[in-house]
Every structure is written in structure tokens, then in C-alpha cells.
Tab-separated table of C-alpha atoms in Angstrom:
chain	number	residue	atom	x	y	z
A	1	MET	CA	48.061	-123.582	-10.633
A	2	LYS	CA	47.278	-125.815	-13.690
A	3	ILE	CA	44.046	-127.080	-14.286
A	4	VAL	CA	43.709	-131.046	-14.141
A	5	ALA	CA	39.780	-131.807	-14.252
A	6	ILE	CA	36.447	-129.768	-14.669
A	7	GLU	CA	33.252	-130.799	-13.843
A	8	ALA	CA	29.483	-129.777	-15.243
A	9	ILE	CA	26.682	-131.020	-12.781
A	10	PRO	CA	23.216	-130.729	-13.695
A	11	PHE	CA	20.663	-129.512	-10.856
A	12	ARG	CA	16.955	-128.951	-10.596
A	13	ILE	CA	15.625	-126.877	-7.562
A	14	PRO	CA	12.065	-125.447	-7.774
A	15	TYR	CA	10.726	-122.224	-7.437
A	16	VAL	CA	8.116	-121.092	-4.853
A	17	LYS	CA	6.230	-120.008	-7.308
A	18	PRO	CA	6.708	-120.065	-11.302
A	19	LEU	CA	8.531	-116.722	-12.495
A	20	LYS	CA	6.945	-115.339	-15.529
A	21	PHE	CA	8.087	-112.606	-17.947
A	22	ALA	CA	7.542	-112.013	-21.312
A	23	SER	CA	9.812	-114.145	-23.138
A	24	GLY	CA	9.026	-117.214	-21.026
A	25	GLU	CA	8.514	-118.699	-17.773
A	26	VAL	CA	10.353	-120.863	-15.538
A	27	HIS	CA	9.023	-123.540	-12.874
A	28	HIS	CA	12.485	-124.729	-11.570
A	29	ALA	CA	16.278	-123.427	-11.498
A	30	GLU	CA	17.285	-126.030	-14.024
A	31	HIS	CA	21.085	-124.818	-13.878
A	32	VAL	CA	24.734	-126.500	-13.810
A	33	LEU	CA	27.234	-126.455	-11.119
A	34	VAL	CA	30.703	-126.196	-12.840
A	35	ARG	CA	34.123	-127.277	-10.823
A	36	VAL	CA	37.552	-126.560	-11.914
A	37	ARG	CA	40.051	-128.410	-10.115
A	38	THR	CA	43.570	-127.274	-9.841
A	39	ASP	CA	46.835	-129.941	-9.722
A	40	ASP	CA	47.382	-127.931	-6.180
A	41	GLY	CA	44.026	-129.571	-5.172
A	42	VAL	CA	41.939	-126.262	-5.124
A	43	VAL	CA	38.195	-126.364	-6.776
A	44	GLY	CA	36.666	-123.304	-8.080
A	45	VAL	CA	32.972	-122.908	-8.619
A	46	ALA	CA	30.223	-121.299	-10.341
A	47	GLU	CA	26.680	-121.581	-11.670
A	48	ALA	CA	25.602	-121.470	-15.580
A	49	PRO	CA	21.967	-120.986	-15.645
A	50	PRO	CA	20.348	-121.771	-19.398
A	51	ARG	CA	17.522	-119.535	-20.639
A	52	PRO	CA	16.504	-121.154	-24.023
A	53	PHE	CA	14.202	-118.656	-24.971
A	54	THR	CA	16.915	-115.919	-24.652
A	55	TYR	CA	20.104	-117.537	-25.599
A	56	GLY	CA	19.397	-121.166	-26.870
A	57	GLU	CA	21.591	-122.899	-24.464
A	58	THR	CA	19.571	-125.969	-22.577
A	59	GLN	CA	20.690	-127.745	-19.273
A	60	ARG	CA	22.071	-130.951	-21.250
A	61	GLY	CA	23.657	-128.552	-23.992
A	62	ILE	CA	25.621	-126.836	-21.052
A	63	VAL	CA	26.889	-130.100	-19.746
A	64	ALA	CA	27.828	-131.457	-23.352
A	65	VAL	CA	29.563	-128.495	-24.577
A	66	ILE	CA	31.603	-128.233	-21.363
A	67	GLU	CA	32.417	-132.339	-21.325
A	68	THR	CA	33.233	-132.725	-24.804
A	69	ILE	CA	34.563	-129.414	-26.087
A	70	PHE	CA	35.437	-126.993	-23.545
A	71	ALA	CA	36.955	-129.296	-20.878
A	72	PRO	CA	39.589	-130.808	-23.058
A	73	GLN	CA	40.943	-127.700	-24.538
A	74	LEU	CA	41.217	-126.082	-20.805
A	75	VAL	CA	42.362	-128.927	-19.122
A	76	GLY	CA	46.518	-128.161	-18.971
A	77	LEU	CA	46.045	-124.303	-18.850
A	78	SER	CA	47.371	-122.361	-15.518
A	79	LEU	CA	44.772	-120.485	-13.791
A	80	THR	CA	46.572	-117.327	-15.054
A	81	GLU	CA	46.112	-118.164	-18.820
A	82	ARG	CA	42.793	-116.420	-18.768
A	83	GLU	CA	43.504	-115.135	-22.771
A	84	ARG	CA	44.371	-118.258	-23.819
A	85	MET	CA	41.287	-119.674	-22.125
A	86	TRP	CA	39.064	-117.135	-23.963
A	87	ALA	CA	41.140	-118.157	-27.554
A	88	HIS	CA	39.951	-121.739	-27.040
A	89	LEU	CA	36.233	-120.755	-25.822
A	90	ASP	CA	35.681	-118.028	-28.536
A	91	ARG	CA	36.133	-120.666	-31.313
A	92	THR	CA	32.932	-122.209	-30.479
A	93	VAL	CA	29.979	-119.832	-31.007
A	94	GLY	CA	27.256	-119.185	-28.555
A	95	ASN	CA	27.127	-121.253	-25.225
A	96	PRO	CA	27.332	-117.559	-23.234
A	97	THR	CA	26.573	-119.188	-20.220
A	98	ALA	CA	28.558	-122.410	-20.534
A	99	LYS	CA	31.661	-120.189	-21.046
A	100	ALA	CA	30.780	-117.588	-18.137
A	101	ALA	CA	30.576	-120.193	-15.479
A	102	LEU	CA	33.806	-121.761	-16.810
A	103	ASP	CA	35.600	-118.171	-16.544
A	104	MET	CA	34.242	-117.542	-12.813
A	105	ALA	CA	35.210	-120.671	-11.793
A	106	VAL	CA	38.835	-119.905	-13.062
A	107	TRP	CA	38.668	-116.635	-11.153
A	108	ASP	CA	37.552	-118.385	-7.976
A	109	ALA	CA	40.000	-121.135	-8.065
A	110	PHE	CA	42.882	-118.482	-8.525
A	111	GLY	CA	41.185	-116.305	-5.597
A	112	ARG	CA	41.411	-119.392	-3.425
A	113	THR	CA	44.788	-120.078	-4.699
A	114	VAL	CA	46.576	-116.790	-3.647
A	115	GLY	CA	44.231	-116.192	-0.661
A	116	LEU	CA	42.782	-113.525	-2.091
A	117	PRO	CA	38.687	-112.423	-2.699
A	118	VAL	CA	37.949	-112.283	-6.150
A	119	THR	CA	36.451	-108.746	-5.639
A	120	GLU	CA	39.494	-107.561	-4.378
A	121	LEU	CA	41.357	-109.069	-7.817
A	122	LEU	CA	38.834	-107.375	-10.002
A	123	GLY	CA	38.826	-103.741	-8.237
A	124	GLY	CA	37.954	-103.780	-4.966
A	125	TYR	CA	35.970	-100.710	-4.959
A	126	SER	CA	33.498	-101.642	-2.043
A	127	ASP	CA	32.435	-104.873	-0.273
A	128	ARG	CA	28.681	-104.684	-1.113
A	129	MET	CA	25.725	-103.404	-3.413
A	130	ARG	CA	22.239	-102.056	-3.030
A	131	VAL	CA	19.941	-104.992	-4.224
A	132	SER	CA	17.288	-104.543	-6.793
A	133	HIS	CA	14.014	-107.273	-6.681
A	134	MET	CA	12.808	-108.396	-9.781
A	135	LEU	CA	8.936	-108.425	-10.007
A	136	GLY	CA	7.443	-110.893	-12.372
A	137	PHE	CA	3.932	-110.971	-14.075
A	138	ASP	CA	0.764	-111.043	-11.798
A	139	GLN	CA	-2.061	-109.178	-10.670
A	140	PRO	CA	-1.386	-105.957	-9.485
A	141	ALA	CA	-2.400	-106.656	-5.748
A	142	ALA	CA	-0.141	-109.572	-5.441
A	143	MET	CA	3.026	-107.807	-7.146
A	144	VAL	CA	2.148	-105.019	-4.579
A	145	ASP	CA	2.169	-107.436	-1.884
A	146	GLU	CA	5.700	-108.933	-2.863
A	147	ALA	CA	7.352	-105.602	-3.324
A	148	GLN	CA	5.792	-104.806	0.318
A	149	ARG	CA	7.311	-107.899	1.701
A	150	MET	CA	10.550	-107.615	0.028
A	151	ARG	CA	10.891	-104.297	1.832
A	152	ALA	CA	9.574	-105.424	5.172
A	153	LEU	CA	11.672	-108.731	5.039
A	154	HIS	CA	14.900	-107.310	3.440
A	155	GLY	CA	14.851	-103.520	3.237
A	156	ILE	CA	14.707	-103.761	-0.379
A	157	THR	CA	13.696	-100.074	-1.800
A	158	THR	CA	14.327	-100.984	-5.892
A	159	PHE	CA	12.146	-102.912	-7.857
A	160	LYS	CA	12.709	-104.043	-11.486
A	161	VAL	CA	9.148	-104.402	-12.995
A	162	LYS	CA	8.633	-106.844	-15.877
A	163	VAL	CA	6.175	-105.600	-18.440
A	164	GLY	CA	5.516	-106.528	-22.121
A	165	ARG	CA	1.826	-108.071	-21.990
A	166	ARG	CA	-0.795	-107.257	-24.093
A	167	PRO	CA	-2.997	-104.732	-23.640
A	168	VAL	CA	-0.227	-102.718	-22.266
A	169	SER	CA	-2.808	-101.501	-19.563
A	170	LEU	CA	-2.397	-104.651	-18.051
A	171	ASP	CA	1.365	-103.582	-16.962
A	172	VAL	CA	0.712	-99.889	-16.709
A	173	ASP	CA	-1.888	-100.528	-13.954
A	174	VAL	CA	0.697	-102.683	-12.070
A	175	VAL	CA	3.571	-100.122	-12.340
A	176	ARG	CA	0.802	-97.167	-11.014
A	177	ALA	CA	-0.155	-99.518	-8.312
A	178	LEU	CA	3.373	-100.330	-7.350
A	179	ARG	CA	3.916	-96.184	-7.519
A	180	GLU	CA	0.922	-95.349	-5.228
A	181	ALA	CA	1.607	-98.201	-2.644
A	182	MET	CA	5.187	-98.052	-2.326
A	183	GLY	CA	5.477	-94.170	-2.377
A	184	PRO	CA	8.248	-92.140	-4.130
A	185	GLU	CA	10.975	-93.222	-2.320
A	186	VAL	CA	10.883	-96.410	-3.943
A	187	VAL	CA	13.310	-96.886	-7.403
A	188	LEU	CA	11.107	-98.667	-10.254
A	189	TYR	CA	12.248	-99.377	-13.517
A	190	VAL	CA	10.683	-101.304	-16.255
A	191	ASP	CA	11.536	-104.639	-18.535
A	192	GLY	CA	9.792	-105.634	-21.181
A	193	ASN	CA	12.184	-108.849	-22.174
A	194	ARG	CA	11.268	-107.574	-25.728
A	195	GLY	CA	7.518	-108.348	-25.597
A	196	TRP	CA	5.907	-105.186	-26.993
A	197	SER	CA	6.359	-103.390	-30.348
A	198	ALA	CA	8.178	-100.282	-30.594
A	199	SER	CA	4.594	-98.141	-30.783
A	200	GLU	CA	3.009	-100.282	-27.877
A	201	SER	CA	5.847	-99.281	-25.728
A	202	ALA	CA	6.190	-95.844	-26.631
A	203	ARG	CA	2.307	-95.669	-25.912
A	204	ALA	CA	2.824	-97.393	-22.733
A	205	MET	CA	5.617	-95.037	-21.513
A	206	ARG	CA	3.569	-92.153	-22.442
A	207	GLN	CA	0.782	-93.402	-20.201
A	208	MET	CA	3.849	-94.239	-17.391
A	209	ALA	CA	5.246	-90.604	-17.565
A	210	ASP	CA	4.127	-89.546	-14.263
A	211	LEU	CA	5.480	-92.497	-12.419
A	212	ASP	CA	9.096	-91.415	-12.033
A	213	LEU	CA	10.796	-94.537	-13.573
A	214	ALA	CA	14.563	-94.864	-13.389
A	215	PHE	CA	15.120	-97.148	-16.774
A	216	ALA	CA	13.363	-98.828	-19.483
A	217	GLU	CA	14.520	-102.316	-20.876
A	218	GLU	CA	14.252	-104.242	-23.433
A	219	LEU	CA	10.803	-102.889	-24.435
A	220	ASN	CA	10.913	-104.261	-28.094
A	221	PRO	CA	12.902	-106.184	-30.172
A	222	ALA	CA	16.611	-105.275	-31.108
A	223	ASP	CA	16.431	-106.208	-34.639
A	224	ASP	CA	13.146	-104.122	-35.135
A	225	VAL	CA	15.701	-101.481	-35.959
A	226	VAL	CA	14.269	-98.644	-36.793
A	227	GLY	CA	11.308	-99.104	-34.611
A	228	ARG	CA	14.037	-99.479	-31.746
A	229	ARG	CA	16.034	-96.061	-33.003
A	230	TRP	CA	12.632	-94.220	-33.119
A	231	LEU	CA	11.461	-95.289	-29.524
A	232	VAL	CA	14.745	-94.784	-27.814
A	233	GLY	CA	14.943	-91.285	-29.319
A	234	GLN	CA	11.672	-90.303	-27.792
A	235	LEU	CA	11.774	-91.666	-24.421
A	236	ASP	CA	12.964	-89.362	-21.315
A	237	VAL	CA	14.548	-91.964	-19.072
A	238	PRO	CA	17.583	-94.680	-20.389
A	239	PHE	CA	16.936	-97.235	-22.299
A	240	ILE	CA	18.918	-100.202	-21.040
A	241	ALA	CA	20.425	-102.766	-23.607
A	242	ASP	CA	20.451	-106.376	-21.797
A	243	GLU	CA	20.104	-109.446	-24.117
A	244	SER	CA	20.837	-107.206	-27.339
A	245	ALA	CA	24.515	-106.092	-26.114
A	246	THR	CA	26.106	-109.047	-24.531
A	247	THR	CA	29.558	-108.545	-26.004
A	248	PRO	CA	31.712	-105.528	-26.413
A	249	ALA	CA	30.767	-105.445	-29.940
A	250	GLU	CA	27.251	-105.622	-29.608
A	251	VAL	CA	27.458	-102.685	-27.275
A	252	THR	CA	29.157	-100.508	-29.708
A	253	ARG	CA	26.638	-101.233	-32.470
A	254	GLU	CA	23.581	-100.691	-29.986
A	255	VAL	CA	24.819	-97.527	-28.618
A	256	LEU	CA	26.318	-96.120	-31.705
A	257	GLY	CA	23.364	-97.132	-33.794
A	258	GLY	CA	20.895	-95.329	-31.245
A	259	SER	CA	19.152	-98.111	-29.930
A	260	ALA	CA	20.614	-97.977	-26.477
A	261	ASN	CA	21.874	-95.453	-24.027
A	262	ALA	CA	22.245	-97.277	-20.924
A	263	LEU	CA	23.584	-101.056	-20.227
A	264	SER	CA	22.704	-104.196	-18.263
A	265	ILE	CA	25.937	-106.493	-17.299
A	266	LYS	CA	25.139	-110.165	-16.373
A	267	THR	CA	27.983	-112.014	-14.979
A	268	ALA	CA	26.113	-115.485	-16.079
A	269	ARG	CA	26.593	-114.671	-19.371
A	270	THR	CA	29.969	-112.606	-19.952
A	271	GLY	CA	31.838	-113.984	-16.595
A	272	PHE	CA	34.530	-111.719	-14.697
A	273	THR	CA	36.769	-111.262	-17.701
A	274	GLY	CA	34.046	-110.605	-20.247
A	275	SER	CA	32.016	-108.139	-18.021
A	276	GLN	CA	35.274	-106.301	-17.335
A	277	ARG	CA	35.554	-105.718	-21.245
A	278	VAL	CA	32.070	-104.488	-21.284
A	279	LEU	CA	32.158	-102.428	-18.229
A	280	HIS	CA	35.182	-100.782	-19.518
A	281	LEU	CA	33.663	-100.216	-23.034
A	282	ALA	CA	30.495	-98.300	-20.932
A	283	GLU	CA	32.951	-96.308	-18.922
A	284	GLY	CA	34.338	-94.883	-22.632
A	285	LEU	CA	31.121	-94.526	-23.871
A	286	GLY	CA	29.725	-92.749	-20.782
A	287	LEU	CA	26.927	-95.373	-20.058
A	288	GLU	CA	24.830	-95.944	-16.991
A	289	VAL	CA	25.057	-99.406	-15.868
A	290	VAL	CA	22.888	-102.065	-13.959
A	291	MET	CA	23.921	-105.322	-12.858
A	292	GLY	CA	21.478	-107.763	-13.845
A	293	ASN	CA	20.053	-111.140	-13.019
A	294	GLN	CA	20.158	-114.224	-15.285
A	295	ILE	CA	17.701	-115.847	-12.257
A	296	ASP	CA	20.567	-116.807	-10.552
A	297	GLY	CA	20.732	-119.058	-7.565
A	298	GLN	CA	22.895	-118.010	-4.646
A	299	LEU	CA	26.138	-119.085	-6.160
A	300	GLY	CA	25.040	-116.868	-9.247
A	301	SER	CA	24.109	-114.114	-6.873
A	302	ALA	CA	27.760	-114.613	-4.961
A	303	CYS	CA	29.299	-113.802	-8.648
A	304	THR	CA	27.237	-111.144	-9.444
A	305	VAL	CA	27.939	-108.986	-6.276
A	306	ALA	CA	31.810	-109.777	-6.318
A	307	PHE	CA	32.099	-108.349	-9.731
A	308	GLY	CA	29.590	-105.291	-8.835
A	309	ALA	CA	30.912	-104.284	-5.772
A	310	ALA	CA	34.566	-104.361	-7.361
A	311	HIS	CA	33.885	-101.298	-9.523
A	312	ARG	CA	32.844	-97.835	-8.804
A	313	ARG	CA	30.395	-97.595	-11.868
A	314	THR	CA	28.503	-100.591	-11.123
A	315	THR	CA	27.854	-99.822	-7.356
A	316	ALA	CA	25.843	-96.712	-8.746
A	317	GLN	CA	22.850	-98.465	-9.044
A	318	ALA	CA	20.777	-101.363	-7.087
A	319	GLY	CA	21.837	-104.468	-8.676
A	320	GLU	CA	19.483	-107.165	-9.195
A	321	LEU	CA	20.690	-109.609	-6.741
A	322	SER	CA	17.610	-111.060	-5.149
A	323	ASN	CA	16.074	-113.718	-7.330
A	324	PHE	CA	17.451	-116.401	-5.302
A	325	LEU	CA	14.831	-115.338	-2.730
A	326	ASP	CA	12.472	-116.935	-5.217
A	327	MET	CA	13.950	-120.605	-4.995
A	328	THR	CA	13.087	-123.030	-2.409
A	329	ASP	CA	16.707	-124.326	-1.634
A	330	ASP	CA	20.045	-123.642	-2.799
A	331	LEU	CA	23.466	-125.393	-2.649
A	332	LEU	CA	25.724	-123.331	-0.490
A	333	THR	CA	26.539	-124.433	3.143
A	334	GLU	CA	25.981	-120.799	4.393
A	335	PRO	CA	22.822	-118.910	2.817
A	336	LEU	CA	23.514	-115.241	1.172
A	337	ARG	CA	21.260	-112.848	3.219
A	338	ILE	CA	20.007	-109.318	2.395
A	339	VAL	CA	19.937	-107.109	5.205
A	340	GLY	CA	18.808	-103.405	4.790
A	341	GLY	CA	18.438	-103.572	1.140
A	342	GLU	CA	22.081	-104.772	0.721
A	343	LEU	CA	24.282	-108.105	-0.173
A	344	VAL	CA	27.564	-107.916	1.610
A	345	VAL	CA	30.465	-109.840	-0.630
A	346	ARG	CA	31.174	-112.708	1.216
A	347	ARG	CA	34.553	-112.729	3.287
A	348	GLY	CA	37.565	-115.271	2.238
A	349	ALA	CA	39.591	-116.356	-0.559
A	350	GLY	CA	37.868	-116.684	-4.173
A	351	LEU	CA	34.131	-116.318	-3.761
A	352	GLY	CA	34.112	-117.368	-0.229
A	353	VAL	CA	31.343	-119.802	-0.954
A	354	GLU	CA	31.151	-123.280	-0.449
A	355	ILE	CA	28.803	-125.850	-2.084
A	356	ASP	CA	26.952	-128.257	0.467
A	357	GLU	CA	27.469	-131.766	-0.993
A	358	GLU	CA	24.601	-133.407	0.808
A	359	LYS	CA	22.243	-130.911	-0.876
A	360	LEU	CA	23.914	-131.501	-4.530
A	361	ARG	CA	23.642	-135.082	-4.346
A	362	ARG	CA	19.662	-134.206	-3.427
A	363	TYR	CA	19.255	-132.081	-6.350
A	364	ARG	CA	21.764	-133.356	-8.898
A	365	VAL	CA	19.967	-134.907	-11.989
A	366	ASP	CA	22.696	-136.517	-13.807
A	367	ALA	CA	23.520	-140.290	-13.155
A	368	SER	CA	26.444	-140.069	-10.489
């Protein structure tokens, strides 16, 4: 079970349409496929989605840090030496999605080695999750049309609505249109990606007070310390910390400081090992948890549902598991399918997925 080789393969797949939100927009999934090979011939896989406007990582940077720093430190370790692996990774600051992908590829390889699904290794609570779909910036009618299409085609009834534009009425109008069109049975929550000030956030939330929102996420910057605490203190819905709380220490700071009272966990930035640490802290603090989406492809979404379904607290809310539907293609031999508003964990050892080598050759952007 020793690691003998690690690959980081950049690939590029277009989106059906640009995904727009307060912190930026993306036109292509420019991700990195990470492969961990063992001396037993097992290959574990995971996906690293760079988000330079949030975490400072780029596709080329992820490949470089894995090839030049992380791979030489991890080759020779056993798949079971995850604490030692993280001791090496933590010596290098930043690079969260590169580290997370390595961690998840190791878990996948371990599951394949012992013949068990990752979900069972992590906790085995369920084999599925309800799905939440993210709606990016657009005109109200277009966003309503997308939501109705997702409900009709996939049975999705929970929607995360991107907000953070100015004037705030642009997004208030969207959320109101969604509520009026979709009805009271649909779950709606908003995510500002730090786009508004505290006062703008408070004004927008007052204007949406009658729309029965489930959560508000990262409406204003976390480093607006006084404003953030002031805002959270007056909201009547849980305030989700996302990019402001990516480690147990950050979660502790945000929650005990009064800057958040709910949490988004993204396996794309904390892997399975780090996500479990954050989850256990959330349990101890009594926080509601949502499984978030890093605009993952199908492989990343398979990782998210594998972790989310494994734990009781992460299955309480719908997980953000559908944004691979916005991509024109993907790398898996058997595509993920959302049916009846649910995504089921793949059966089989590890993550239960396989990479289509022909598609990888088509979409990879390195020299190989």
C-alpha cells in the first residue's frame, strides 16, 4: 500500500454558459486530475478545481506544487499514513485544493485496496444526499427558467441563489421572482461571495424577510470584523461561513467571534481528512452544516456526496452537488445522474468511479 507515483494532469472543459457570481466568473472548468499510484498497482483519483479569486490557486500552480513539492514528500508513504502525509503538506502554506485532491486520491486508493467504498470507511450513514443547485447571476426570468428546468428534469427543490450585485434590488428581485414562481415548498438560500457591505447585506435581507430563506452565506467580507458581527447579530436565519472558515481554527474564530453560526464544508478544499475534522468541530459547536460546491466536475461531486452521505449531520441539508450539469462534458466513464432530487453514492470500492482515458486525452492541456 505504498505510494510510488503521483500525477497532476491539467484539463479544460467548457461550460454550457459562463457561471457568474460576486467574486468572479468562469467560462471553462480548468481543473487538475490527481492520480496516486501504489506498489500494488492501485490508482486513486481526485479532482482539484482552482479558484484564483478565492484561494489564490491556479491550474498551473496546482500542477507545479504537486509535482515539485508534494509528490517528492509523499512518495514512499503508506496509504494509511495520512497523519504523516498531512504533516508534510502543512509545512507548505496555502494550496488548499491541491492538498485536498491528494488526500481524497489517497482515500480512494485505500478504499480500492481494501475493497470498500470511501463512504463506508468515513462513516457509512447513508448512500445518498438530496441535491441543491446553484443559480448564478442572470436576469430574473432566466434564473427562474433554470430553476424550473432543474426541478422538472432532476427533481431538485433546493436552490442556492448567488447575490452580491449592486444595487441590491437586482438580487432581491431575483429571489422574489424565484419564490413566487417556485412556491413555498422549494428551499431557497442566498450566497453573496463577500460582494456586499454589511449595511447593504442588512438592507437586502430586510427586503427579503418575507421570502422564507433558509440560510445566508458570506454576504460581506470576513475581514469586515465589526460589520460582520453586527450583521450576523440581527439576522433571523443562520449565517453560513464558507471561504472564511476553511480550517478548524478559522471555524472557531468565526463562530466564537460572532461572525457566523453555520458552516459550509467543501471536500475540494479540505479533502476527506480535513473535512472530517471541521465536521466534528461543527458537531461540538452545534452548527448546521451544508456540503458546498467548488464548481466541481463529476469527480469532485462524487467526492462531495461520498463524504456528505457518510455522516448524519451533513445529510440533514441538501448538498450542492449539481454544478457538473453546467459543463459540456466530463471525464467519468459513467456519468453521475441526479434522479428525484437525489444523488446516490457510487457502488464499488473507493469512490466507485473510473476515468475515461479517451476523454482525458481530448481535454488535457499539458504536453503529454
